Short mmCIF file of N, CA and C in Angstrom, two decimals:
data_model
loop_
_atom_site.label_atom_id
_atom_site.label_comp_id
_atom_site.label_asym_id
_atom_site.label_seq_id
_atom_site.Cartn_x
_atom_site.Cartn_y
_atom_site.Cartn_z
N MET A 6 177.51 241.23 -37.85
CA MET A 6 178.64 240.31 -38.47
C MET A 6 179.94 240.49 -37.37
N LYS A 7 180.55 238.93 -37.24
CA LYS A 7 181.26 239.00 -35.61
C LYS A 7 181.72 238.65 -36.73
N ARG A 8 183.68 239.21 -35.82
CA ARG A 8 185.08 238.75 -36.22
C ARG A 8 185.49 238.02 -35.14
N TYR A 9 186.12 236.66 -35.46
CA TYR A 9 186.89 235.66 -33.93
C TYR A 9 188.60 235.94 -34.51
N GLU A 10 189.14 235.30 -33.70
CA GLU A 10 190.39 235.18 -33.54
C GLU A 10 191.15 234.06 -34.09
N GLY A 11 191.67 234.05 -35.23
CA GLY A 11 192.38 233.12 -35.45
C GLY A 11 191.57 232.21 -36.79
N LEU A 12 190.65 233.17 -37.17
CA LEU A 12 189.61 231.93 -38.33
C LEU A 12 189.64 233.69 -39.52
N GLU A 13 190.56 233.08 -40.34
CA GLU A 13 191.20 233.48 -41.62
C GLU A 13 190.20 232.81 -42.96
N ALA A 14 189.55 232.05 -42.40
CA ALA A 14 188.76 231.53 -43.56
C ALA A 14 188.08 230.44 -43.73
N ILE A 15 187.21 230.30 -44.26
CA ILE A 15 186.06 228.88 -44.00
C ILE A 15 185.86 227.89 -45.04
N LEU A 16 185.71 226.93 -45.33
CA LEU A 16 186.12 225.91 -46.49
C LEU A 16 184.42 224.70 -46.71
N LEU A 17 184.07 225.36 -47.63
CA LEU A 17 182.50 224.28 -48.33
C LEU A 17 182.80 223.01 -49.04
N VAL A 18 182.84 222.38 -48.97
CA VAL A 18 183.15 220.48 -49.37
C VAL A 18 181.68 220.28 -49.74
N ASP A 19 181.15 220.38 -50.85
CA ASP A 19 180.11 219.85 -51.79
C ASP A 19 180.13 219.65 -53.16
N ASP A 20 179.62 218.93 -53.45
CA ASP A 20 179.57 219.07 -54.91
C ASP A 20 178.42 219.63 -55.28
N ASP A 21 178.02 220.46 -54.02
CA ASP A 21 176.44 220.82 -55.34
C ASP A 21 176.28 222.33 -55.13
N LEU A 22 176.62 223.31 -56.20
CA LEU A 22 176.46 224.49 -56.50
C LEU A 22 176.38 225.27 -55.60
N PRO A 23 174.59 224.97 -56.28
CA PRO A 23 173.70 225.68 -55.68
C PRO A 23 174.01 226.24 -53.68
N THR A 24 174.16 224.91 -53.44
CA THR A 24 174.22 224.85 -51.75
C THR A 24 175.00 225.92 -51.27
N ASN A 25 176.65 225.87 -52.17
CA ASN A 25 177.62 226.50 -51.64
C ASN A 25 177.50 227.63 -51.74
N PHE A 26 176.44 228.16 -53.04
CA PHE A 26 176.46 229.72 -53.09
C PHE A 26 175.50 230.13 -51.71
N ILE A 27 174.26 229.56 -51.58
CA ILE A 27 173.70 229.68 -50.38
C ILE A 27 174.46 229.55 -49.05
N HIS A 28 175.25 228.47 -49.23
CA HIS A 28 175.92 228.66 -47.33
C HIS A 28 177.31 229.92 -47.77
N ASN A 29 177.38 230.33 -49.00
CA ASN A 29 178.81 231.30 -48.50
C ASN A 29 178.00 232.02 -48.19
N LYS A 30 176.67 232.70 -49.26
CA LYS A 30 176.17 233.91 -48.85
C LYS A 30 175.76 234.21 -47.15
N VAL A 31 175.29 232.66 -46.77
CA VAL A 31 175.11 232.57 -45.11
C VAL A 31 175.69 232.87 -44.19
N ILE A 32 177.26 232.37 -44.37
CA ILE A 32 178.62 232.49 -43.56
C ILE A 32 178.29 233.99 -43.89
N GLN A 33 178.79 234.40 -45.25
CA GLN A 33 179.06 236.46 -45.34
C GLN A 33 178.24 237.20 -44.43
N LYS A 34 177.31 236.35 -44.13
CA LYS A 34 176.28 237.57 -43.14
C LYS A 34 176.64 237.51 -41.74
N VAL A 35 176.96 236.33 -40.99
CA VAL A 35 177.77 236.18 -40.08
C VAL A 35 179.08 236.69 -39.70
N VAL A 36 179.80 236.78 -40.92
CA VAL A 36 180.96 236.21 -40.46
C VAL A 36 182.04 237.60 -41.05
N ALA A 37 182.56 238.73 -40.14
CA ALA A 37 183.23 239.55 -41.42
C ALA A 37 185.14 239.24 -41.30
N ASP A 38 185.80 239.67 -42.37
CA ASP A 38 186.88 239.14 -42.55
C ASP A 38 187.00 237.78 -42.46
N ALA A 39 186.41 237.14 -42.95
CA ALA A 39 187.22 235.90 -43.41
C ALA A 39 186.88 235.08 -44.20
N ALA A 40 188.08 234.75 -45.03
CA ALA A 40 187.53 234.32 -46.48
C ALA A 40 186.78 233.10 -47.04
N VAL A 41 185.55 232.96 -47.47
CA VAL A 41 185.10 231.63 -48.03
C VAL A 41 185.11 230.78 -49.28
N LYS A 42 185.63 229.41 -48.90
CA LYS A 42 186.11 229.11 -50.14
C LYS A 42 185.57 227.99 -50.75
N SER A 43 184.59 227.66 -52.14
CA SER A 43 184.05 226.58 -52.30
C SER A 43 184.64 225.77 -53.15
N ILE A 44 184.90 224.15 -52.76
CA ILE A 44 185.46 222.74 -53.30
C ILE A 44 184.42 222.38 -53.37
N THR A 45 184.41 221.52 -54.72
CA THR A 45 183.01 220.45 -55.07
C THR A 45 183.72 219.12 -55.13
N ASN A 46 185.03 218.61 -54.92
CA ASN A 46 185.44 217.52 -54.09
C ASN A 46 186.34 217.34 -53.35
N VAL A 47 186.13 216.22 -52.68
CA VAL A 47 187.36 215.95 -51.81
C VAL A 47 188.46 215.84 -52.14
N GLN A 48 188.96 215.30 -53.06
CA GLN A 48 190.63 215.36 -53.13
C GLN A 48 191.07 216.92 -53.80
N GLU A 49 190.13 217.36 -54.19
CA GLU A 49 190.71 218.98 -54.11
C GLU A 49 190.69 219.50 -52.55
N ALA A 50 189.78 219.30 -51.94
CA ALA A 50 189.63 220.32 -50.49
C ALA A 50 191.53 219.01 -49.79
N LEU A 51 191.26 218.25 -50.33
CA LEU A 51 192.78 217.71 -49.52
C LEU A 51 193.59 218.25 -50.09
N ASP A 52 194.29 218.56 -51.25
CA ASP A 52 195.05 219.42 -51.71
C ASP A 52 195.37 220.74 -51.54
N PHE A 53 194.09 221.22 -51.46
CA PHE A 53 193.74 222.60 -50.47
C PHE A 53 194.62 222.35 -49.31
N ILE A 54 193.88 221.96 -48.15
CA ILE A 54 194.46 221.95 -46.63
C ILE A 54 195.93 221.69 -46.91
N THR A 55 196.31 220.95 -47.72
CA THR A 55 197.58 220.40 -47.68
C THR A 55 198.63 221.25 -48.80
N TYR A 56 198.57 222.06 -49.12
CA TYR A 56 199.50 222.86 -50.37
C TYR A 56 199.80 221.84 -51.50
N SER A 57 198.94 221.11 -51.49
CA SER A 57 199.23 220.22 -52.57
C SER A 57 198.53 220.07 -53.64
N GLY A 58 198.69 219.44 -55.23
CA GLY A 58 198.22 219.58 -56.55
C GLY A 58 198.04 220.89 -56.93
N ILE A 59 197.13 221.21 -57.04
CA ILE A 59 196.99 222.61 -57.56
C ILE A 59 196.94 224.03 -56.86
N TYR A 60 197.06 223.59 -55.64
CA TYR A 60 197.46 224.34 -54.58
C TYR A 60 198.85 224.35 -54.15
N GLU A 61 199.78 223.74 -54.96
CA GLU A 61 200.74 224.09 -54.29
C GLU A 61 201.73 224.92 -54.38
N ASN A 62 202.94 226.23 -53.68
CA ASN A 62 203.06 227.26 -53.96
C ASN A 62 201.88 228.37 -53.43
N THR A 63 201.20 227.90 -53.18
CA THR A 63 199.71 228.90 -52.76
C THR A 63 199.47 229.45 -50.73
N SER A 64 200.87 229.62 -50.19
CA SER A 64 200.67 229.80 -49.15
C SER A 64 200.02 231.47 -48.95
N GLU A 65 200.16 232.02 -49.61
CA GLU A 65 199.42 232.82 -49.20
C GLU A 65 198.72 233.20 -49.32
N ILE A 66 197.06 232.33 -49.97
CA ILE A 66 195.71 232.15 -49.51
C ILE A 66 195.46 231.39 -48.46
N PRO A 67 194.71 232.14 -47.69
CA PRO A 67 194.27 231.85 -46.11
C PRO A 67 193.78 230.47 -46.23
N ARG A 68 194.16 229.69 -45.23
CA ARG A 68 193.80 228.21 -44.97
C ARG A 68 192.70 228.58 -43.94
N PRO A 69 191.75 227.39 -44.20
CA PRO A 69 190.38 227.12 -43.29
C PRO A 69 190.80 226.74 -41.87
N GLY A 70 189.92 227.80 -41.08
CA GLY A 70 189.92 227.24 -39.42
C GLY A 70 188.51 226.63 -39.16
N VAL A 71 188.03 226.47 -40.65
CA VAL A 71 186.19 225.65 -40.27
C VAL A 71 186.21 225.03 -41.37
N ILE A 72 185.89 224.02 -41.67
CA ILE A 72 185.28 222.65 -42.78
C ILE A 72 183.88 222.98 -42.94
N PHE A 73 182.93 223.02 -43.42
CA PHE A 73 181.38 222.24 -43.44
C PHE A 73 181.90 221.11 -44.30
N LEU A 74 181.17 220.06 -44.11
CA LEU A 74 181.48 219.14 -44.90
C LEU A 74 180.46 218.12 -45.29
N ASP A 75 180.06 218.30 -47.00
CA ASP A 75 178.96 217.31 -47.23
C ASP A 75 179.16 216.06 -47.09
N ILE A 76 178.76 215.26 -46.61
CA ILE A 76 178.68 213.65 -46.51
C ILE A 76 178.64 212.54 -47.99
N ASN A 77 177.44 213.44 -48.33
CA ASN A 77 177.45 212.52 -50.02
C ASN A 77 177.55 213.26 -51.25
N MET A 78 178.96 213.12 -51.59
CA MET A 78 179.39 213.50 -52.86
C MET A 78 180.04 212.19 -53.85
N PRO A 79 179.28 212.45 -54.67
CA PRO A 79 179.84 211.25 -56.00
C PRO A 79 181.92 211.34 -55.86
N GLY A 80 181.38 209.77 -56.04
CA GLY A 80 183.25 209.57 -55.96
C GLY A 80 183.74 209.74 -54.28
N LEU A 81 184.48 210.91 -54.42
CA LEU A 81 185.47 210.15 -52.97
C LEU A 81 184.22 211.04 -52.30
N ASN A 82 183.76 210.54 -50.75
CA ASN A 82 182.27 211.24 -50.14
C ASN A 82 183.60 211.82 -49.07
N GLY A 83 182.60 212.29 -48.09
CA GLY A 83 182.45 213.11 -46.12
C GLY A 83 183.46 211.92 -45.74
N TRP A 84 182.90 210.77 -45.56
CA TRP A 84 183.86 209.59 -45.37
C TRP A 84 184.82 209.47 -45.56
N ASP A 85 185.40 209.53 -46.67
CA ASP A 85 186.59 209.56 -47.78
C ASP A 85 187.46 210.19 -47.05
N PHE A 86 186.68 212.06 -46.90
CA PHE A 86 187.68 212.60 -46.70
C PHE A 86 188.00 212.39 -45.48
N MET A 87 187.79 212.27 -44.78
CA MET A 87 187.78 212.04 -42.81
C MET A 87 188.67 210.93 -42.65
N ASN A 88 188.89 209.95 -43.63
CA ASN A 88 189.75 208.78 -43.90
C ASN A 88 190.88 209.27 -43.84
N ALA A 89 190.95 209.83 -44.94
CA ALA A 89 192.60 210.74 -45.40
C ALA A 89 192.53 211.73 -44.06
N TYR A 90 191.77 212.58 -44.04
CA TYR A 90 192.47 213.89 -42.96
C TYR A 90 193.03 212.89 -41.61
N ASP A 91 192.54 211.76 -40.83
CA ASP A 91 193.08 210.73 -40.47
C ASP A 91 194.76 211.08 -40.49
N GLN A 92 194.92 210.44 -41.94
CA GLN A 92 196.54 210.48 -42.02
C GLN A 92 197.07 211.51 -42.23
N LEU A 93 196.65 212.88 -42.48
CA LEU A 93 197.75 213.80 -42.29
C LEU A 93 198.60 214.17 -41.15
N ASP A 94 199.20 214.88 -41.70
CA ASP A 94 200.48 214.89 -40.81
C ASP A 94 199.89 216.49 -40.14
N LYS A 95 199.94 216.29 -38.54
CA LYS A 95 199.30 217.29 -37.57
C LYS A 95 199.16 218.59 -38.04
N ARG A 96 200.41 219.26 -38.71
CA ARG A 96 200.46 220.64 -39.28
C ARG A 96 199.31 220.95 -39.90
N PHE A 97 198.80 220.27 -40.37
CA PHE A 97 197.73 220.32 -41.31
C PHE A 97 196.13 220.12 -40.99
N LYS A 98 196.17 219.73 -39.36
CA LYS A 98 195.13 219.37 -39.01
C LYS A 98 195.50 220.60 -37.41
N ALA A 99 195.94 221.50 -37.25
CA ALA A 99 195.79 222.01 -35.88
C ALA A 99 194.72 223.32 -36.51
N ARG A 100 193.95 223.39 -35.37
CA ARG A 100 193.28 224.28 -34.76
C ARG A 100 192.07 224.38 -35.92
N LEU A 101 191.81 223.11 -36.81
CA LEU A 101 190.81 223.43 -37.59
C LEU A 101 189.88 222.32 -37.09
N ILE A 102 188.37 222.93 -37.47
CA ILE A 102 187.05 222.31 -36.57
C ILE A 102 186.80 222.02 -38.16
N ILE A 103 185.83 220.29 -37.65
CA ILE A 103 185.02 220.00 -39.09
C ILE A 103 184.08 219.41 -38.82
N ILE A 104 183.13 220.36 -39.72
CA ILE A 104 181.46 219.89 -39.06
C ILE A 104 180.77 219.55 -40.29
N MET A 105 179.98 217.91 -40.39
CA MET A 105 179.65 217.41 -40.77
C MET A 105 178.14 217.72 -41.38
N LEU A 106 178.09 217.75 -42.64
CA LEU A 106 176.70 218.48 -43.71
C LEU A 106 176.00 217.08 -44.17
N SER A 107 174.93 217.18 -43.91
CA SER A 107 173.93 216.39 -44.51
C SER A 107 172.29 216.22 -44.67
N THR A 108 171.60 216.40 -45.75
CA THR A 108 170.41 216.62 -45.81
C THR A 108 169.67 214.79 -45.72
N SER A 109 170.41 214.07 -45.51
CA SER A 109 170.07 212.49 -44.80
C SER A 109 169.21 212.34 -43.47
N PRO A 110 168.07 211.77 -43.26
CA PRO A 110 167.43 211.45 -42.32
C PRO A 110 168.07 210.65 -41.54
N ASP A 111 168.75 209.99 -42.58
CA ASP A 111 169.10 208.55 -41.77
C ASP A 111 169.99 208.51 -40.53
N PRO A 112 169.62 208.14 -39.29
CA PRO A 112 169.74 208.80 -37.92
C PRO A 112 171.50 208.16 -37.68
N GLU A 113 171.75 207.18 -39.15
CA GLU A 113 173.17 206.50 -38.36
C GLU A 113 174.32 207.12 -39.15
N ASP A 114 173.79 208.12 -40.32
CA ASP A 114 175.03 209.48 -40.82
C ASP A 114 175.24 210.00 -39.55
N LYS A 115 174.11 210.67 -38.49
CA LYS A 115 174.54 211.55 -37.75
C LYS A 115 175.74 210.64 -36.38
N LYS A 116 175.32 209.52 -36.25
CA LYS A 116 176.14 208.76 -35.48
C LYS A 116 176.91 208.51 -36.00
N GLN A 117 177.41 208.27 -36.48
CA GLN A 117 178.89 208.00 -37.32
C GLN A 117 179.93 209.21 -37.70
N ALA A 118 179.15 210.01 -38.05
CA ALA A 118 180.08 211.25 -37.78
C ALA A 118 180.58 211.57 -36.33
N LEU A 119 179.53 211.60 -35.33
CA LEU A 119 180.09 212.17 -34.40
C LEU A 119 180.53 211.05 -33.42
N MET A 120 181.09 209.96 -33.97
CA MET A 120 181.42 208.80 -33.65
C MET A 120 183.28 209.32 -34.18
N ASP A 121 183.32 209.84 -35.20
CA ASP A 121 184.63 210.33 -36.05
C ASP A 121 185.39 211.59 -35.27
N LYS A 122 186.52 211.28 -34.38
CA LYS A 122 187.31 212.34 -33.05
C LYS A 122 187.30 213.32 -33.94
N GLY A 123 187.39 213.47 -35.15
CA GLY A 123 187.86 214.36 -36.10
C GLY A 123 186.86 215.30 -36.77
N VAL A 124 185.23 215.26 -36.32
CA VAL A 124 183.98 215.85 -36.93
C VAL A 124 183.74 216.63 -35.36
N VAL A 125 183.42 217.40 -35.07
CA VAL A 125 183.28 218.88 -33.85
C VAL A 125 181.59 218.53 -33.66
N THR A 126 180.74 217.86 -34.76
CA THR A 126 179.20 217.85 -34.68
C THR A 126 179.22 217.98 -36.47
N PHE A 127 177.71 217.76 -36.56
CA PHE A 127 176.76 217.25 -37.64
C PHE A 127 175.60 218.09 -37.62
N LEU A 128 175.51 218.42 -38.45
CA LEU A 128 174.27 219.74 -39.04
C LEU A 128 173.53 219.00 -40.01
N ASN A 129 172.17 219.39 -39.77
CA ASN A 129 171.42 219.06 -40.89
C ASN A 129 171.24 220.85 -42.14
N LYS A 130 171.53 220.01 -43.75
CA LYS A 130 171.61 221.16 -44.32
C LYS A 130 169.87 221.90 -44.58
N PRO A 131 169.86 222.72 -45.14
CA PRO A 131 170.79 224.07 -45.05
C PRO A 131 171.28 224.46 -44.20
N LEU A 132 172.85 225.28 -44.08
CA LEU A 132 173.26 226.10 -42.76
C LEU A 132 172.17 227.54 -43.05
N ARG A 133 172.12 228.01 -41.43
CA ARG A 133 171.16 229.05 -41.79
C ARG A 133 172.47 229.64 -40.78
N PRO A 134 171.74 230.88 -40.71
CA PRO A 134 172.85 231.87 -40.00
C PRO A 134 173.32 231.73 -38.30
N GLU A 135 172.40 231.64 -37.78
CA GLU A 135 172.48 230.78 -36.21
C GLU A 135 173.04 229.85 -36.32
N MET A 136 172.91 228.59 -37.08
CA MET A 136 174.42 227.72 -36.88
C MET A 136 175.32 227.66 -37.03
N VAL A 137 175.53 228.69 -38.10
CA VAL A 137 177.15 229.03 -38.02
C VAL A 137 177.52 230.04 -36.91
N THR A 138 176.36 230.97 -36.37
CA THR A 138 177.23 231.95 -35.19
C THR A 138 177.60 231.09 -33.78
N ALA A 139 176.53 230.04 -34.08
CA ALA A 139 176.66 228.92 -32.42
C ALA A 139 178.08 227.76 -32.72
N VAL A 140 178.48 227.28 -33.84
CA VAL A 140 179.00 227.33 -34.17
C VAL A 140 180.77 227.56 -34.01
N LEU A 141 180.75 229.30 -34.08
CA LEU A 141 182.21 229.64 -34.42
C LEU A 141 181.84 230.31 -33.03
N ASP A 142 181.21 230.69 -32.30
CA ASP A 142 180.90 230.92 -30.91
C ASP A 142 181.22 230.21 -29.71
N ASN A 143 181.26 228.82 -30.14
CA ASN A 143 181.75 227.52 -29.17
C ASN A 143 183.65 227.42 -29.68
N TYR A 144 183.62 227.41 -30.71
CA TYR A 144 185.24 227.24 -30.87
C TYR A 144 186.01 228.41 -31.17
N PHE A 145 185.83 229.29 -31.39
CA PHE A 145 186.58 230.55 -31.93
C PHE A 145 186.47 232.19 -30.35
N LYS A 146 187.27 232.76 -30.45
CA LYS A 146 186.60 233.54 -29.34
C LYS A 146 186.43 235.07 -30.47
N GLU A 147 185.29 235.67 -29.62
CA GLU A 147 185.08 237.04 -30.94
C GLU A 147 186.23 237.94 -30.46
N ILE A 148 186.00 238.86 -31.84
CA ILE A 148 187.23 239.75 -31.70
C ILE A 148 186.16 241.09 -31.68
N LEU A 149 185.65 242.10 -30.36
CA LEU A 149 185.10 242.84 -29.90
C LEU A 149 185.74 244.10 -30.13
#
């Protein structure tokens, strides 16, 4: 397991509970000392990163350095998240890495995700340990 400078937490945004469970376990195999939070809808995820809604007055809870964001969710989806995210104050976006996830075979999803300036990469689900390691090694400095 690795430790990364400045990575206190990782956020999973996916409506599928089994997927969140599996991704949580994969991340825990790779990363030491980072909290993993799973949220099943876009509005709650936005509230979490902006300390609003049910997350008002929760500044003691570590906020993510990385978000693994599913594209296809009922109601608001990953694209809706990114549209709202683009409108957020910069203080909520500082050092936040967003990775779009999907099981979709549609190449247009990947193309659209990579065109969004807030998305650093697009990955196909399910996450595997080497995928998580590659992303974190690319954007965070490992603590030896």
